[in-house]
Amino acid sequence: MFGMPSEMGPTGLDPSMGLLAGYLLGVLGGLNLLALGLGFITLPVFFILLYAVEQVSLAISNATGWFPAKLVLYMFRGLRRSPLRTSLTYIALFVLTLVLSMIYSVLVFIGRVTTEKEADFKAITTHKTIIPSQMPRAHYEQFKRELAKLPDGMRPKNGEADLMAWSFFLGTTDPISKRPDSNVFAFCIEPRKILTMMDGLDDLTGKEKADLDAAVAEMERDKQAIVMSKMRMKKMNLQVGQTIKVTGLNYTDLVFDLRIIGELPDGKYDNISFINSAYLFSQLDAWKLNNPKNRTSEPHPMDAKCINLIWVRLPNKEAFERLAAAVNDTGNFSNPQIKLETASSGFGTFLEAFKDILFGMKYLMAPAMVAIMCLVIANAISIGVRERRTEMAVLKVLGFQPRHVLFLVVGEAVLVGLMAGFMSTLIAFKMIGNLKLQIAFFGAFFVPGEVLLYGPMLGAFVAVAGSIAPALNAKNVKVAEVFSKVA
Amino acid sequence: MARALVQVRDLVKSFTRGTERIDVLQKLTLDVGQAEFLALMGPSGSGKTTLLNLIAGLDQPTSGKISVGENVISEMSESELARWRTRHVGFIFQFYYLLPVLTAYENVELPLLLLALTKEQRRKQVTTALDLVGLADRMDHRPGQLSGGQQQRVGIARAMVTDPELIVADEPTGDLDTKSADEILKLMEILRAQLGKTIIMVTHDPKAASRAQRILHLEKGQLVLDTAAGV
């Protein structure tokens, strides 16, 4: 993303386009199967829950004798009468609400990262035209000078702390047989910026903050220090205190001796490491001066390409516009030319490639799923109504009004919809949300809390939409016709 | 005959099948007295069940007038009829039609839910009804746990629990063995004799019909014979 070389990545996979496309389509397809499996697995829980709620309903109706409470009780009894049909209805609604909860979560996630902030927002500088973005170190220094030229009120509030450059580094501890699990992917960065500019690390508290503070101090003292994510260390069977020799893959011919001095908390930076950028630059300089293969003292091929991104936190839009004009000025940055975007605009530009997929998810797939599920529910409820036509007629004979019959039929579907929606979104929220899946470099994917409300509402809505036609059919059942056919 | 509870005048009921009009009941006139046990007999298609449905307010006539007590039910709307049925008519079906997911108690309680009664009043009426049919000890059983005869007794309890003046029964013994049928007919006689209920029963069974006070024979939608039972 934003110029990260396609061969780079924490696991050796394509980390940008391929990753996002994989998550949006592959995960979405797999999610249907997963939801189906989870629907089957949770069936016993559903029936236990159904029974438990029925007992509550029974207690209420016994205590109050209230007619609506009795009707609700009869709905629960009705659901238990045909376990197969109830199960299939539950699974259909479970799959629907789970998948749509995930689609909603993805859209919320994307909306969040592409929403423009008005003040104190981050902007990104990248190569103007080429992906992957690669710039020389001199650009970073020039960028600092341009920042300093901004008038008061437009310069970053925290000075240097609001500025950082990333150099992506991919190496391996096993240069002979390169494998994904021996790869080290790191951001080479000025250590202090980890505490001020990295989302999710700039707001740690308690022991995690104290540990990271200590690790940053150690990185500043020892430029060969590396901080790795817990997940990566576990995968590579490494521990804090160990030293590793990492051979560069994108920085060929460079070998890094690194000492693991700390670990990153679980979550957003799983599989990622931080190295002091000063070590990378010194390695590049050493290659130029000391490499025996390099008799003409040519710089390393990556020397003029070792800055991938420059981040800056700006106080307001005016500052952004002024700085963007300076960045666009070819007198300042000519080889290569670069551009400045807000972070959200940058994400938006990146997501532009996926706009058709996102459009399809939002306006085609989601409504199509709702429509299909309505038909599935309508079919299931219709069969139930047909089987219980005589029963509905008996209720009417006894004096039940057509609206009571309608309420009973729709109510049964709504109960299943609410419970399936609740269970699926609870699973989405608790299980899938906790997986902390990472979509490219947007950070850990999360399931927003509001799905716990929207899921059951969606389940209930689909249940009403699907059951209304058969319920109207049941409501309008002609008693005399039913009994004349029976007789 | 005692004062008429049910009055049927010039009753016509027609159905249309395709382009063909079928007159099921043709200008039928009938009175059924208070606390009378009437049996309706006749061959299949003679209009027995149609007549029963019309008297019970389950269907509306093509023309003619039906009165039950003070109410002219042939002029009522569907929802008025539903309300009227709850309070004034009890139904006994050949196949019982108990709701399988409800206990005997809950089945009998069903019509009472539509009336403005307290929980205690409902309990008292349900217990009394089940007591009368001899099933007070089975009130927590589901229909599937009861024999056919017991299910029909629950059906009778449900029919009388709202204390209606009219009870209609469509082949109430048609699905029962001789012994159970006899018990059900005895119960119906008790309902008439002791509780003063008017009972109209459709049956094919001459033995069952003989338990009624009066037997009406229908053929092709018309009354062809009106006899006292045993005649």
XYZ file of C-alpha atoms in Angstrom:
718
model
C 0.000 0.000 0.000
C 1.178 3.507 -0.790
C 4.189 2.213 -2.487
C 5.092 -0.841 -0.540
C 6.903 -3.200 -2.881
C 4.691 -6.046 -3.889
C 7.154 -8.673 -2.744
C 7.216 -7.219 0.748
C 4.972 -8.303 3.532
C 4.976 -9.726 6.989
C 4.230 -13.201 5.762
C 5.793 -13.013 2.351
C 2.376 -12.646 0.710
C 1.339 -9.783 -1.501
C 0.510 -7.281 1.174
C -1.463 -4.683 -0.708
C -3.858 -5.237 -3.563
C -3.832 -8.963 -3.322
C -4.402 -8.909 0.408
C -7.387 -6.620 0.240
C -8.898 -8.388 -2.725
C -8.388 -11.653 -0.914
C -10.123 -10.400 2.175
C -13.030 -8.862 0.340
C -13.772 -11.731 -1.987
C -12.082 -14.816 -0.635
C -13.080 -14.184 2.945
C -16.576 -13.220 1.860
C -17.017 -16.449 -0.052
C -15.534 -18.500 2.748
C -17.612 -16.607 5.251
C -20.782 -18.097 3.813
C -19.451 -21.585 4.404
C -18.181 -20.617 7.833
C -21.563 -19.113 8.703
C -23.287 -22.262 7.508
C -21.014 -24.392 9.674
C -21.495 -22.123 12.663
C -25.240 -22.224 12.091
C -25.218 -26.013 12.351
C -22.865 -26.011 15.332
C -24.971 -23.507 17.243
C -28.270 -25.292 16.565
C -28.323 -27.079 19.953
C -27.586 -23.786 21.679
C -30.431 -22.196 19.749
C -32.890 -24.847 20.877
C -31.688 -24.613 24.476
C -32.096 -20.855 24.303
C -35.512 -21.293 22.686
C -36.573 -23.598 25.507
C -35.190 -21.239 28.154
C -37.012 -18.230 26.725
C -40.168 -20.330 26.423
C -39.939 -21.124 30.138
C -39.629 -17.419 30.905
C -42.628 -16.777 28.695
C -44.523 -19.581 30.457
C -43.702 -18.112 33.859
C -44.885 -14.677 32.746
C -48.095 -15.993 31.216
C -48.807 -18.127 34.319
C -48.137 -15.216 36.616
C -50.136 -12.636 34.694
C -52.566 -14.674 32.608
C -52.107 -11.913 30.048
C -53.435 -12.835 26.594
C -50.450 -11.544 24.559
C -48.103 -13.478 26.870
C -50.130 -16.611 26.141
C -49.881 -15.952 22.403
C -46.107 -15.583 22.664
C -45.997 -18.836 24.593
C -47.966 -20.555 21.824
C -45.481 -19.175 19.295
C -42.627 -20.849 21.136
C -44.591 -24.088 21.310
C -45.279 -23.810 17.608
C -41.580 -23.483 16.865
C -40.760 -26.641 18.766
C -43.409 -28.581 16.897
C -41.394 -28.831 13.688
C -37.723 -28.914 14.696
C -36.498 -29.494 11.148
C -38.291 -26.497 9.690
C -37.372 -24.316 12.638
C -33.745 -25.427 12.310
C -33.598 -24.609 8.616
C -35.222 -21.241 9.189
C -32.752 -20.537 11.959
C -29.735 -21.525 9.855
C -30.909 -19.412 6.916
C -31.367 -16.368 9.123
C -28.133 -17.083 10.972
C -26.112 -17.168 7.748
C -27.786 -14.033 6.460
C -27.242 -11.956 9.569
C -23.698 -13.185 10.094
C -22.597 -12.456 6.535
C -24.366 -9.118 6.416
C -22.908 -8.185 9.799
C -19.474 -8.838 8.360
C -20.222 -6.854 5.205
C -21.512 -4.027 7.362
C -18.385 -4.207 9.511
C -16.127 -4.005 6.451
C -18.043 -1.008 5.143
C -17.921 0.729 8.532
C -14.223 -0.024 8.707
C -13.598 1.446 5.271
C -15.811 4.426 6.058
C -13.810 5.064 9.199
C -10.434 5.054 7.460
C -11.621 7.179 4.569
C -13.379 9.841 6.597
C -11.608 13.169 6.370
C -10.732 14.901 9.614
C -10.808 18.677 9.763
C -7.928 19.189 12.182
C -4.881 17.324 13.509
C -4.976 14.829 10.679
C -2.244 12.844 9.079
C -0.997 13.397 5.552
C 1.162 11.083 3.488
C 3.849 11.878 0.977
C 4.569 9.327 -1.737
C 6.052 9.094 -5.184
C 3.814 11.036 -7.529
C 3.122 8.335 -10.072
C 4.850 5.085 -9.264
C 3.685 2.308 -7.041
C 5.631 1.152 -5.109
C 6.579 4.574 -3.827
C 10.317 4.968 -3.331
C 12.128 8.211 -2.575
C 15.666 9.249 -1.683
C 16.651 10.266 1.832
C 17.235 13.798 0.570
C 13.491 14.169 -0.010
C 12.837 13.601 3.670
C 15.324 16.294 4.616
C 13.854 18.697 2.044
C 10.381 17.874 3.348
C 11.493 18.899 6.852
C 12.769 22.196 5.482
C 9.469 22.863 3.707
C 7.624 22.176 6.933
C 9.775 24.639 8.767
C 8.859 27.297 6.203
C 5.152 27.067 7.035
C 3.812 30.057 8.946
C 2.884 29.891 12.621
C -0.332 27.978 13.205
C 0.335 25.751 10.205
C 3.432 23.954 11.389
C 2.932 20.620 13.177
C 1.978 21.323 16.770
C 4.512 18.920 18.212
C 7.331 19.731 15.803
C 9.470 16.738 14.821
C 7.265 14.403 16.863
C 4.532 14.887 14.268
C 6.683 13.711 11.389
C 8.047 10.326 10.396
C 9.383 8.373 7.455
C 8.885 4.702 6.803
C 11.327 2.436 5.057
C 9.944 -1.001 4.437
C 12.366 -3.780 5.052
C 11.889 -7.428 4.230
C 14.524 -9.935 5.207
C 14.972 -13.561 6.086
C 16.731 -15.432 8.824
C 17.187 -18.324 6.427
C 18.679 -17.041 3.152
C 19.319 -20.574 1.889
C 15.744 -21.800 1.918
C 13.533 -18.772 2.110
C 10.214 -19.480 3.733
C 7.396 -17.204 4.872
C 7.916 -18.222 8.492
C 11.541 -17.139 8.453
C 10.747 -13.720 6.998
C 11.063 -10.523 8.998
C 9.066 -7.566 7.840
C 9.908 -4.285 9.518
C 9.238 -0.596 9.403
C 12.554 1.212 9.637
C 11.705 4.350 11.519
C 13.091 6.880 13.965
C 12.353 5.058 17.248
C 10.783 7.991 19.095
C 8.110 8.223 16.358
C 6.745 4.831 17.372
C 5.368 6.558 20.443
C 3.959 9.611 18.701
C 2.894 8.690 15.185
C 1.934 5.028 15.068
C -1.823 4.491 15.353
C -2.643 2.100 18.134
C 0.770 2.514 19.785
C 0.488 6.210 20.563
C -2.314 5.640 23.050
C -1.108 2.642 25.064
C -1.462 2.781 28.824
C -0.100 1.012 31.887
C 2.496 -1.727 31.559
C 2.239 -1.903 27.776
C 3.158 1.774 27.522
C 5.969 1.441 30.038
C 7.403 -1.554 28.142
C 7.196 0.235 24.812
C 8.780 3.385 26.273
C 11.652 1.270 27.548
C 11.996 -0.505 24.199
C 12.098 2.807 22.306
C 14.751 4.154 24.687
C 16.780 1.012 24.086
C 16.340 1.327 20.274
C 17.705 4.866 20.476
C 20.678 3.670 22.498
C 21.351 0.562 20.413
C 20.559 1.076 16.754
C 20.753 -2.686 16.085
C 17.784 -3.281 18.341
C 14.557 -4.676 16.937
C 11.075 -4.742 18.461
C 8.919 -7.582 17.142
C 5.275 -8.468 17.460
C 4.428 -11.256 19.858
C 2.793 -13.212 17.060
C 5.866 -13.011 14.824
C 8.214 -14.053 17.596
C 6.000 -17.006 18.391
C 5.896 -18.031 14.720
C 9.667 -17.769 14.463
C 10.207 -19.355 17.877
C 12.170 -16.335 19.114
C 12.368 -14.611 22.480
C 13.290 -11.191 23.755
C 17.045 -11.032 24.304
C 17.963 -13.240 21.341
C 20.053 -11.963 18.457
C 19.206 -12.744 14.870
C 21.007 -12.328 11.572
C 18.611 -11.112 8.883
C 19.554 -11.050 5.212
C 17.799 -8.368 3.212
C 15.464 -9.478 0.458
C 14.508 -6.082 -0.905
C 17.838 -4.660 0.327
C 19.968 -7.278 -1.359
C 23.510 -7.857 -0.162
C 22.783 -6.268 3.194
C 22.930 -8.379 6.338
C 21.533 -7.065 9.593
C 22.605 -8.234 13.042
C 19.665 -7.491 15.250
C 18.971 -7.925 18.938
C 15.367 -8.440 20.009
C 14.788 -6.016 22.838
C 11.018 -5.862 23.116
C 7.691 -7.013 21.832
C 4.674 -5.250 20.387
C 1.252 -5.871 21.916
C -1.170 -8.156 20.077
C -3.501 -6.582 17.587
C -2.852 -4.037 14.940
C 0.859 -4.742 14.419
C 0.784 -8.519 14.415
C 3.633 -9.854 12.220
C 5.339 -6.465 12.081
C 8.655 -5.329 13.578
C 10.361 -1.982 14.097
C 14.007 -1.274 13.336
C 15.852 1.994 13.867
C 16.073 3.604 10.419
C 19.528 4.865 11.344
C 20.729 1.237 11.212
C 19.324 0.774 7.709
C 20.946 3.980 6.506
C 24.279 3.115 8.092
C 24.145 -0.283 6.385
C 23.535 1.401 3.043
C 26.409 3.810 3.691
C 28.689 0.964 4.744
C 27.823 -0.968 1.591
C 28.910 1.976 -0.526
C 32.204 2.459 1.293
C 33.250 -0.997 2.431
C 31.743 -3.591 0.145
C 34.600 -5.382 -1.592
C 32.366 -6.112 -4.572
C 31.730 -2.432 -5.003
C 35.082 -1.192 -6.243
C 33.716 1.993 -7.764
C 31.932 2.986 -4.538
C 28.601 3.151 -6.257
C 25.713 3.622 -3.829
C 23.515 0.618 -3.099
C 20.736 0.227 -5.692
C 18.201 0.997 -2.967
C 20.099 4.005 -1.628
C 18.034 6.508 -3.594
C 14.823 4.558 -2.968
C 14.958 3.844 0.732
C 12.188 6.177 1.906
C 8.781 4.741 1.109
C 6.393 7.025 2.919
C 6.600 10.299 4.784
C 3.891 10.956 7.336
C 3.103 14.276 8.906
C 0.378 15.357 11.316
C -0.949 18.758 10.323
C -3.036 21.147 12.410
C -5.542 22.222 9.746
C -6.599 22.155 6.094
C -4.808 25.408 5.321
C -1.532 23.870 6.427
C -2.211 20.881 4.217
C -2.912 23.004 1.179
C 0.183 25.151 1.737
C 2.394 22.098 2.210
C 0.851 20.298 -0.769
C 1.740 23.275 -2.954
C 5.333 23.104 -1.737
C 5.492 19.357 -2.330
C 4.108 19.752 -5.843
C 6.685 22.373 -6.636
C 9.186 20.673 -8.886
C 11.756 23.143 -7.711
C 11.689 21.460 -4.330
C 11.130 17.851 -5.317
C 12.045 16.920 -8.843
C 13.705 13.549 -8.891
C 11.339 11.948 -8.357
C 8.307 14.159 -8.117
C 6.149 13.447 -5.126
C 2.638 14.165 -3.918
C 0.924 14.882 -0.613
C -2.451 13.401 0.305
C -4.463 13.227 3.466
C -4.343 9.749 4.932
C -8.060 9.227 4.336
C -7.739 10.506 0.791
C -4.830 8.151 0.312
C -6.865 5.240 1.577
C -9.667 6.361 -0.699
C -7.318 6.440 -3.684
C -6.107 2.980 -2.787
C -9.651 1.702 -2.391
C -10.665 3.220 -5.719
C -9.450 0.034 -7.350
C -11.969 -1.895 -5.288
C -14.916 0.440 -5.712
C -16.783 -2.037 -7.914
C -16.385 -4.779 -5.346
C -17.511 -2.474 -2.562
C -20.428 -1.205 -4.640
C -21.405 -4.775 -5.382
C -21.213 -5.745 -1.727
C -23.275 -2.804 -0.592
C -25.908 -2.423 -3.272
C -26.104 -5.814 -4.969
C -24.940 -8.608 -2.728
C -26.526 -7.388 0.503
C -29.975 -6.648 -0.976
C -29.817 -9.860 -2.996
C -29.091 -11.857 0.137
C -31.947 -10.194 1.976
C -34.306 -10.901 -0.916
C -33.222 -14.531 -1.197
C -33.596 -15.061 2.526
C -37.059 -13.479 2.457
C -38.037 -16.023 -0.175
C -36.523 -18.867 1.839
C -38.419 -17.768 4.937
C -41.612 -17.256 2.946
C -41.311 -20.774 1.583
C -40.690 -22.316 5.004
C -43.518 -20.397 6.655
C -45.879 -21.153 3.767
C -45.328 -24.858 4.232
C -45.973 -24.455 7.947
C -49.147 -22.483 7.347
C -50.416 -25.040 4.864
C -49.793 -27.841 7.331
C -51.554 -25.932 10.080
C -54.415 -24.553 8.043
C -56.972 -26.554 9.963
C -55.463 -25.374 13.239
C -55.756 -21.757 12.119
C -59.372 -22.439 11.166
C -60.048 -23.935 14.600
C -58.652 -20.819 16.254
C -60.987 -18.710 14.163
C -63.893 -20.995 15.008
C -63.130 -20.448 18.684
C -63.369 -16.713 18.160
C -59.802 -15.667 17.446
C -59.753 -12.635 15.194
C -57.856 -12.740 11.888
C -55.273 -10.362 13.388
C -54.528 -12.898 16.133
C -53.775 -15.540 13.509
C -51.588 -13.084 11.606
C -49.749 -12.217 14.801
C -49.136 -15.888 15.623
C -47.642 -16.681 12.213
C -45.479 -13.566 11.937
C -44.542 -13.829 15.600
C -43.079 -17.314 15.214
C -40.890 -16.136 12.355
C -39.856 -13.012 14.232
C -38.839 -15.019 17.292
C -36.534 -17.153 15.147
C -35.257 -14.056 13.356
C -34.476 -12.234 16.571
C -32.734 -15.206 18.136
C -30.785 -16.132 14.999
C -29.788 -12.501 14.538
C -28.715 -12.179 18.120
C -26.687 -15.385 18.121
C -24.968 -14.763 14.804
C -24.005 -11.203 15.617
C -22.840 -12.197 19.071
C -20.564 -14.756 17.434
C -19.428 -12.205 14.857
C -18.710 -9.694 17.592
C -17.053 -12.020 20.067
C -15.256 -14.543 17.887
C -14.547 -12.962 14.535
C -13.965 -9.548 16.094
C -11.369 -11.057 18.374
C -9.491 -12.678 15.497
C -8.130 -9.214 14.710
C -7.869 -9.950 11.020
C -5.724 -7.416 9.289
C -6.769 -5.900 5.972
C -3.590 -4.778 4.281
C -2.175 -2.033 6.524
C -5.453 -0.571 7.674
C -4.959 -2.188 11.058
C -6.906 -4.910 12.800
C -10.404 -5.489 11.474
C -13.077 -5.200 14.113
C -16.797 -5.822 14.316
C -18.548 -2.695 15.611
C -20.713 -3.066 18.696
C -23.830 -1.787 16.998
C -24.153 -5.028 15.008
C -25.452 -6.563 18.238
C -28.467 -4.329 17.755
C -28.657 -4.369 13.967
C -28.287 -8.168 13.637
C -31.421 -9.088 15.566
C -33.262 -6.215 13.877
C -32.226 -7.521 10.469
C -33.259 -11.060 11.431
C -36.629 -9.777 12.600
C -37.083 -7.629 9.498
C -36.370 -10.503 7.120
C -38.643 -12.736 9.182
C -41.495 -10.234 8.931
C -40.909 -9.636 5.221
C -40.718 -13.371 4.537
C -43.674 -14.387 6.673
C -46.122 -11.609 5.900
C -47.531 -13.208 2.739
C -48.122 -16.641 4.286
C -49.434 -14.936 7.428
C -51.973 -12.999 5.367
C -52.933 -16.263 3.744
C -53.462 -17.792 7.192
C -55.380 -14.731 8.349
C -57.776 -14.995 5.447
C -58.377 -18.721 5.768
C -62.061 -19.501 5.210
C -63.198 -21.705 8.034
C -66.113 -23.281 6.214
C -63.893 -24.147 3.241
C -61.273 -25.759 5.462
C -63.782 -27.960 7.249
C -65.685 -28.838 4.105
C -62.406 -30.067 2.615
C -61.554 -31.987 5.781
C -65.018 -33.551 5.874
C -91.177 -27.599 21.166
C -89.756 -25.104 23.636
C -89.168 -21.496 22.639
C -86.945 -21.498 19.519
C -83.330 -20.578 20.119
C -82.351 -21.010 16.486
C -84.567 -19.682 13.715
C -83.709 -20.305 10.097
C -85.864 -18.682 7.439
C -85.746 -19.220 3.658
C -82.107 -20.090 3.836
C -80.270 -20.363 0.531
C -76.607 -21.215 0.142
C -75.069 -21.480 -3.279
C -71.571 -22.118 -4.499
C -70.113 -21.451 -7.874
C -67.816 -24.008 -9.421
C -66.477 -22.671 -12.663
C -69.555 -21.472 -14.513
C -71.837 -23.874 -12.679
C -73.973 -22.692 -9.746
C -74.641 -25.278 -7.078
C -77.520 -24.676 -4.682
C -76.516 -26.521 -1.528
C -79.430 -25.276 0.583
C -82.702 -24.272 -1.023
C -85.174 -22.056 0.847
C -84.701 -23.989 4.044
C -86.739 -23.034 7.111
C -86.127 -24.506 10.537
C -86.578 -23.851 14.250
C -84.526 -25.432 17.001
C -85.849 -25.058 20.516
C -84.097 -24.036 23.685
C -82.381 -27.051 25.301
C -83.218 -29.246 22.345
C -80.916 -32.034 21.080
C -81.306 -32.152 17.305
C -79.664 -34.574 14.926
C -79.113 -33.704 11.270
C -78.872 -36.678 8.940
C -78.705 -37.171 5.231
C -76.479 -38.488 2.482
C -73.147 -36.907 1.605
C -73.615 -33.616 -0.200
C -77.105 -33.088 1.202
C -76.047 -29.855 2.926
C -75.851 -30.994 6.584
C -72.433 -29.532 7.348
C -73.190 -26.411 5.335
C -76.324 -25.856 7.410
C -74.402 -26.476 10.619
C -71.678 -24.001 9.567
C -74.258 -21.357 8.776
C -76.106 -21.797 12.085
C -72.751 -21.633 13.923
C -71.743 -18.441 12.164
C -68.824 -19.979 10.283
C -70.217 -19.046 6.897
C -72.676 -16.579 5.512
C -75.811 -17.453 3.557
C -76.499 -16.432 -0.002
C -79.927 -15.309 1.167
C -82.350 -15.901 4.009
C -82.139 -15.168 7.692
C -80.605 -16.963 10.657
C -81.257 -15.874 14.234
C -79.750 -17.370 17.340
C -81.378 -16.023 20.456
C -81.594 -12.270 20.023
C -78.848 -12.135 17.397
C -79.437 -12.093 13.660
C -76.177 -13.696 12.698
C -76.829 -13.686 8.957
C -76.306 -9.930 9.021
C -73.066 -9.910 11.015
C -69.609 -9.141 9.652
C -66.794 -11.664 9.935
C -65.238 -10.064 13.017
C -68.653 -9.655 14.682
C -69.305 -13.313 14.040
C -65.936 -14.226 15.579
C -66.796 -12.310 18.746
C -70.292 -13.773 18.807
C -69.028 -17.341 18.395
C -66.703 -17.049 21.386
C -69.553 -16.349 23.759
C -72.539 -18.081 22.192
C -71.447 -21.242 20.357
C -69.422 -24.273 21.310
C -67.955 -26.564 18.645
C -67.303 -30.262 18.730
C -65.435 -31.694 15.740
C -65.151 -35.219 14.405
C -61.353 -35.104 14.598
C -61.275 -33.114 17.878
C -58.889 -30.493 16.468
C -57.059 -29.927 19.702
C -53.850 -27.941 19.357
C -51.133 -30.570 19.736
C -48.619 -28.248 21.410
C -51.010 -27.269 24.200
C -52.019 -29.254 27.259
C -55.629 -30.274 27.842
C -55.950 -27.368 30.256
C -54.544 -24.879 27.732
C -56.758 -26.217 24.942
C -59.865 -25.756 27.034
C -58.659 -22.330 28.159
C -58.215 -21.056 24.558
C -61.699 -19.547 24.004
C -61.639 -17.975 27.458
C -58.533 -15.964 26.546
C -60.753 -13.843 24.330
C -63.103 -12.922 27.153
C -62.541 -10.331 29.835
C -61.914 -12.756 32.658
C -59.322 -12.811 35.402
C -56.777 -15.595 35.579
C -58.622 -17.067 38.564
C -62.002 -16.944 36.807
C -60.476 -18.722 33.812
C -58.922 -21.365 36.003
C -62.211 -22.014 37.751
C -64.141 -22.377 34.490
C -61.527 -24.639 32.881
C -61.345 -26.868 35.954
C -65.133 -27.104 36.120
C -65.348 -28.040 32.435
C -62.635 -30.669 32.673
C -64.225 -32.001 35.842
C -67.537 -32.385 34.051
C -65.994 -34.497 31.302
C -64.014 -36.524 33.869
C -60.553 -35.373 32.858
C -59.522 -33.136 35.741
C -56.642 -35.500 36.420
C -55.368 -35.234 32.832
C -55.289 -31.482 32.496
C -51.512 -31.348 32.017
C -51.502 -33.984 29.289
C -50.940 -33.091 25.683
C -53.443 -34.427 23.089
C -50.885 -36.983 21.919
C -50.902 -38.475 25.412
C -54.690 -38.978 25.417
C -56.913 -41.595 23.752
C -59.387 -40.607 21.037
C -62.286 -40.681 23.486
C -60.373 -38.564 25.979
C -59.438 -36.082 23.280
C -63.069 -35.752 22.286
C -63.981 -35.145 25.935
C -61.422 -32.376 26.039
C -63.065 -31.067 22.854
C -66.435 -31.079 24.640
C -64.929 -29.278 27.636
C -63.552 -26.663 25.257
C -66.972 -26.324 23.597
C -68.798 -25.684 26.861
C -66.180 -23.736 28.816
C -67.579 -20.345 27.795
C -71.059 -21.533 28.800
C -72.616 -21.043 25.318
C -76.321 -21.609 24.790
C -75.707 -23.490 21.530
C -73.381 -26.405 20.887
C -72.826 -27.671 17.354
C -71.224 -31.035 16.735
C -70.069 -32.360 13.370
C -69.878 -36.159 13.482
C -68.632 -36.101 17.094
C -68.540 -39.909 17.318
C -67.350 -40.541 13.792
C -63.786 -41.259 14.798
C -64.486 -43.191 17.986
C -65.060 -46.804 18.968
C -68.526 -47.803 20.180
C -67.726 -47.469 23.887
C -66.117 -44.063 23.559
C -68.914 -42.900 21.268
C -71.458 -43.930 23.843
C -69.618 -41.951 26.547
C -69.553 -38.869 24.355
C -73.243 -39.095 23.550
C -74.023 -39.509 27.258
C -72.028 -36.362 27.936
C -73.994 -34.491 25.313
C -77.249 -35.659 26.846
C -76.017 -34.356 30.213
C -75.146 -31.012 28.632
C -78.674 -30.714 27.333
C -80.556 -32.111 30.297
C -78.576 -30.637 33.177
C -77.096 -27.475 31.696
C -79.866 -26.622 29.273
C -77.666 -26.480 26.189
C -79.153 -26.572 22.721
C -77.275 -29.147 20.665
C -77.266 -29.587 16.917
C -75.388 -32.673 15.795
C -74.577 -33.796 12.277
C -74.194 -37.542 12.018
C -74.356 -40.463 9.633
C -74.798 -42.897 12.456
C -78.462 -43.788 13.136
C -77.531 -45.022 16.631
C -75.979 -41.694 17.493
C -78.933 -39.857 15.976
C -81.332 -41.919 18.043
C -79.908 -40.282 21.180
C -81.237 -36.917 19.970
C -84.748 -35.702 20.669
C -85.430 -34.848 17.060
C -83.924 -35.956 13.762
C -83.972 -33.902 10.594
C -83.240 -35.533 7.244
C -81.842 -33.446 4.467
C -81.636 -34.320 0.816
C -80.376 -32.051 -1.939
C -80.532 -29.051 0.338
C -84.053 -29.510 1.512
C -85.682 -30.938 4.626
C -87.390 -34.146 3.702
C -88.232 -35.574 7.078
C -88.598 -34.205 10.591
C -89.107 -36.903 13.187
C -88.855 -37.328 16.902
C -86.091 -39.795 17.787
C -87.243 -43.362 18.111
C -90.121 -42.809 15.701
